[in-house]
C-alpha cells in the first residue's frame, strides 16, 4: 500500500509543475490550488488513503506527504508572485500620461523686492552683532537736522528737499535721526542699524518722494575709519559679490567727518564702463563716515573717549542694481507682473 | 562746476594725463559728475583752420572746405553750414571721432565729393546748445591740437573755495603734493584817486563785513574776445558784453562774485549797503520785479535800490552798451542773509550760490585788481587809483591744533608728525608750531570749512588717500539680539501670508484726502502736508486702504483679475499735540481661487477673507475669538463684514468692500479685505503650545444632516451641538451647506461630521447613538430642526 502512496506522491509534483505552466491568471491559479490542496484535491485524496497503512508505516508516509505539500505550496506561491508581477507590469503599461501638462501646486506669494533686499541687509548686519532699531517717520527739525550738525540755513539742507506737515514737524529726509534717538537713550558700546522710509520732494525715474534707507551706527572706545572700511567691505561682499572691487572716496556729510562715498565696481560691465555706471566703471552704493564730534556733543557723549562710524544706504538703489531695474517708480505701482518676478 | 580742461591746465603746476587728472579729482573728493571729451582724450577732434571754401559742384547748399588740421596735407571736408569764412579756426572731427550725440565720423563721399571728417557745431560737440552754424573757435587756438574736454565737478556744500577754476587747480595740486599759489596781478593806475569819484557807506555791518570797490573810466563796451567767450561758455555762461563777461570770468577764475555798475546811473556816485524797507520794489537785470522785506540786504544809491546784495544787480544801474565809467563791487556778504533772501525769492544765481558757501574775505583786493586789469585789457579805459575798502571785521589768523594720537585713533593709521605735515602743507596750511605729539597749523583764509581738529584729520585722510587705510574688523561683545514683539509679529504675518499665496505691495505713506473722504474715512485726525508733491498726495495716510485700493485697481485695470495682495505699513494720526504712528496690515482678495486645467477656480467670497482672518489670528496667538458683525459699516458691505474680538479688543475686521464704493471706483471684481492694527494687538498675542498625548482608543464618526430655518446661524447650531455633546465630542466639522430642492424655501441644510472619543476606553456604538439622539433632540427643540 505504501508503494502506491509513494508512487502517487512522486507523480504529484511533476503533474503540478506541468499544470502551472499554462496558468496566467489569479483565478486559474486558484483552481489549480483547489485541485491539488483543496478538500477534494489530489494530495488530500492521498492522505485519505492513510487509513489502510500499517501503524508503523504512517509516520514515514506522513512525513513524505508533508514534504510534498510544502513543495507544492512553495510552487503555488512562487507562481502567484509571478502572476502578480506580470499583472502590475501590464497595468503600468496602460498608465501612460502626458508628462508635459503643467503641475498644479498653488505657488506661495512673494515678498516685495524691497522687503526681500532689506531682509538680506538686516540679516548680514545682525549676523555681525548689530541690533535693529526704529524711529518715527514724522520727525522734528532737531533730530532730522540740527542734532546732526545741520543748523537752519545750512547749504547741505539744499540736498534734502523736505516735506513739512502742519504744526511744524517734517517727514524725515534720512534715517539718520534714529542715530540721535538711540544715542539719547543708550550709552556706548553701540552697534545698530535702522531701516525705514524716508521722504524727499523729488520724483523721476531715479527719485521717488518716498524711499527706503538703512542707517548704521557703531560707537565705542576704539572705533576707527579702518573699522568702518572693514565692516562696509564685509557687508558689500556678502550682499553682492565676494570678488567685486570697492572704493572709498572722500565726500561731505554734515554729521560725519571724515566722510566717504562707497563705490562698487559696476556689476553690469565689471568696471569697463557702461550706461548704468555712466562709463565710470563704478556704482555709488552708500555714504558713510566717522561720527562728527559735534554730533556726540549734542547727545552728551565724551568725544575724548568715544569714536564711531555711521553709514546709510538707499535700499531701492541697491535693489535696482541687484536686479537691473531701471525705474524706481515700479516699486510703488505694485503691478503683479513686477511683484511676481522676485 | 563745469569748465574747460584747457583752462584748468593753464593753472595746474604739475604735468598729468587726463585720466590722472580725472582720477585725482575723484579720489580727492571732487566727484567728476561728467567729462565730455572734445578730442583731448581721443585725439580725434582737433583744431583746424579753413584755408579755402569752394562751392560743391553737385549741390548748391553744400560747400567744399579745405581745412588745415595739422596734418601733412589739408583735408577736404564737405559742409552744409554758411557761417564760416576762410581763415576761421573750427573744430574738426576726424575719422573715428565719436561725437556726444552718438555719431561716429567716417571718411565718406557726399554727392560725389570726398569728405575727410566733419566741421562741428557747438551742440554736436556737446559744448553748448548752438546749432546755428559751425562753432568758430578763438583765433589763438593752435592748429592741429586736440580741442578740449569739458569737466563737470560736483562740489560738496562745504567747499565753496572750489567753486572756481583756480580753486580746483589749488586743491588738485595739493593732492599731487604740490602747493599752488594764485598768480600775482600787476596793475596800472591813474594818479587820480577813487575817493574823489565814489563814496561807499555800509549801514549793516554784520551782513556786509567787507565791501571793496574799484573805478574804471572810459571803457568801450563791445563783445568779448573769443578766448574769454569760449571759457565762459565752457562753464555754461552766456557772453553778454566785455565788462559783464570780465566780471563773470574772474568769478569763475577766483570764485568771488563781482558786480559792475554804470557809475553814471548811480545818483551822487554814492553806494549805500542797507536793508530793504518793507515793500520796497526792485527791477532786476533779468526783468523780474521783486518786492522786498526788511530782511533783504540791498545795494542802493541815495535815491533807490540798485542791486539785491549778493544775488543780482538792478536794471537801473547795469552795464548797457552806452556805459563809459564803471564801478566794480567785490564784497563779502553774510552767507545766511543771502541764503534767506535767495530762498524766499527763489532766485539762485552764480553769485548767491557762492556767497552762501562762503567766499574768501581776504581775497577782495586781489580779485578787484584782477578784474580791473582784465577789463582794461579787453575794454580799454583807465583804472582810477585805489580801492574803497570798507572793513568791518578783524583779520585774524586761524590756528588749529592737531594731535598725532587723535589722528591715528580716528583713522586707524600709524602716521608720524612728519608724514602728517607733508600731507597738509600742500593745502596751504602753515605749520606754526610742532612737537612730537601735536602740530599747530594756521589755516588759509579761503578754507572757511577748517575750524577744528577733526577738519584737519579729514584733510590728512583725504590727502593720504582713503584707499591706503587698511580695513579692520572691530570687536563686538556677543549678546542676544533684541526684537520687539511688533517686529516679530510682523514677520510672522508676512510668512503666513506668503504661504497663503498673498503678494506683498508697498504704497506711499502719503495719500489723497479726496480719495480718503470718498472711502468714508475720517479726515479730522489726519496729518496734512504743507508742501505736497501733488494734490493727490496731500495727507499722511491714517489707513492703508486708499493706497491699497489704488494698487488693486491698477492691476484689475490691466487684466490681472485674480489677486491676493497685502501691505504692512505705518499709518499716521494726530492725537492732540502728538502724532501717533501705528503699523497696520491690510490684505485683499478678488477674482477666482487659483484654477488649473484640472479644476476651474471658484470665485472667492466672504469666507475666503474670513478664513484668512482666522488663520492669521490663530497663528500669531489669538485663540477663542468671538465674531461680531461690523456695525456702522462705512466702507464695508453692511451685510458681509465682521470682526473678531478678544475681550474688548478687535483683533481684525474683514468683509466685502461696500458695493457703492466698488462701483464708484469702477473696480472690475468684488474685493474682500481684511484689516489688522498690528501695533495694537501684537503685545497681546500669546502663542502657547501645550502638547496633548496622541489618543490610545479608537474614535467613532457620525454624520448629522439637518434642515433648519435660513435665519438660524451656523454659530448657534455649532454652539448647541457642542453644549449637548459633552466632552467626548472631539471634533465638529461642517462639511456641507445646501439650499434648494428638495430642501424647502427659506430653509437650508447643514451637514456636520462629528467625531467622538473617550480618553480612557473604547466608546460603544450605543453610547454614540445616545449622544447623537440627545444632540438632535436639543436642535429640534431649540431650532425646530429636522433630519434630512
mmCIF file with all atom_site columns, N, CA and C in Angstrom, chain A residues 24 48 51 124 142 225 233 284 287 290 311:
data_model
loop_
_atom_site.group_PDB
_atom_site.id
_atom_site.type_symbol
_atom_site.label_atom_id
_atom_site.label_alt_id
_atom_site.label_comp_id
_atom_site.label_asym_id
_atom_site.label_entity_id
_atom_site.label_seq_id
_atom_site.pdbx_PDB_ins_code
_atom_site.Cartn_x
_atom_site.Cartn_y
_atom_site.Cartn_z
_atom_site.occupancy
_atom_site.B_iso_or_equiv
_atom_site.pdbx_formal_charge
_atom_site.auth_seq_id
_atom_site.auth_comp_id
_atom_site.auth_asym_id
_atom_site.auth_atom_id
_atom_site.pdbx_PDB_model_num
ATOM 1  N N  . UNK A 1 24  ? -2.099 31.688  -16.111 1.00 0.00 ? 24  UNK A N  1
ATOM 2  C CA . UNK A 1 24  ? -1.685 33.078  -16.288 1.00 0.00 ? 24  UNK A CA 1
ATOM 3  C C  . UNK A 1 24  ? -2.480 34.046  -15.446 1.00 0.00 ? 24  UNK A C  1
ATOM 4  N N  . UNK A 1 48  ? -6.099 10.683  2.485   1.00 0.00 ? 48  UNK A N  1
ATOM 5  C CA . UNK A 1 48  ? -7.241 9.875   2.927   1.00 0.00 ? 48  UNK A CA 1
ATOM 6  C C  . UNK A 1 48  ? -6.944 8.381   2.863   1.00 0.00 ? 48  UNK A C  1
ATOM 7  N N  . UNK A 1 51  ? -5.455 5.524   5.936   1.00 0.00 ? 51  UNK A N  1
ATOM 8  C CA . UNK A 1 51  ? -6.188 4.622   6.829   1.00 0.00 ? 51  UNK A CA 1
ATOM 9  C C  . UNK A 1 51  ? -5.797 3.155   6.616   1.00 0.00 ? 51  UNK A C  1
ATOM 10 N N  . UNK A 1 124 ? 22.613 90.282  7.305   1.00 0.00 ? 124 UNK A N  1
ATOM 11 C CA . UNK A 1 124 ? 24.071 90.404  7.308   1.00 0.00 ? 124 UNK A CA 1
ATOM 12 C C  . UNK A 1 124 ? 24.535 91.176  8.549   1.00 0.00 ? 124 UNK A C  1
ATOM 13 N N  . UNK A 1 142 ? 14.936 119.204 14.925  1.00 0.00 ? 142 UNK A N  1
ATOM 14 C CA . UNK A 1 142 ? 16.130 118.961 15.733  1.00 0.00 ? 142 UNK A CA 1
ATOM 15 C C  . UNK A 1 142 ? 16.762 117.614 15.408  1.00 0.00 ? 142 UNK A C  1
ATOM 16 N N  . UNK A 1 225 ? 38.314 104.648 11.298  1.00 0.00 ? 225 UNK A N  1
ATOM 17 C CA . UNK A 1 225 ? 37.935 104.647 9.892   1.00 0.00 ? 225 UNK A CA 1
ATOM 18 C C  . UNK A 1 225 ? 38.273 103.289 9.254   1.00 0.00 ? 225 UNK A C  1
ATOM 19 N N  . UNK A 1 233 ? 33.048 96.762  3.831   1.00 0.00 ? 233 UNK A N  1
ATOM 20 C CA . UNK A 1 233 ? 33.513 95.814  2.804   1.00 0.00 ? 233 UNK A CA 1
ATOM 21 C C  . UNK A 1 233 ? 32.900 94.429  3.005   1.00 0.00 ? 233 UNK A C  1
ATOM 22 N N  . UNK A 1 284 ? 27.766 103.960 -7.170  1.00 0.00 ? 284 UNK A N  1
ATOM 23 C CA . UNK A 1 284 ? 27.712 104.502 -5.822  1.00 0.00 ? 284 UNK A CA 1
ATOM 24 C C  . UNK A 1 284 ? 26.735 103.655 -5.002  1.00 0.00 ? 284 UNK A C  1
ATOM 25 N N  . UNK A 1 287 ? 26.754 106.106 1.566   1.00 0.00 ? 287 UNK A N  1
ATOM 26 C CA . UNK A 1 287 ? 27.542 107.160 2.165   1.00 0.00 ? 287 UNK A CA 1
ATOM 27 C C  . UNK A 1 287 ? 27.902 106.755 3.584   1.00 0.00 ? 287 UNK A C  1
ATOM 28 N N  . UNK A 1 290 ? 33.070 108.893 9.810   1.00 0.00 ? 290 UNK A N  1
ATOM 29 C CA . UNK A 1 290 ? 33.251 108.860 11.262  1.00 0.00 ? 290 UNK A CA 1
ATOM 30 C C  . UNK A 1 290 ? 32.308 109.891 11.876  1.00 0.00 ? 290 UNK A C  1
ATOM 31 N N  . UNK A 1 311 ? 26.791 104.934 8.677   1.00 0.00 ? 311 UNK A N  1
ATOM 32 C CA . UNK A 1 311 ? 26.643 104.774 7.230   1.00 0.00 ? 311 UNK A CA 1
ATOM 33 C C  . UNK A 1 311 ? 25.165 104.776 6.887   1.00 0.00 ? 311 UNK A C  1
#
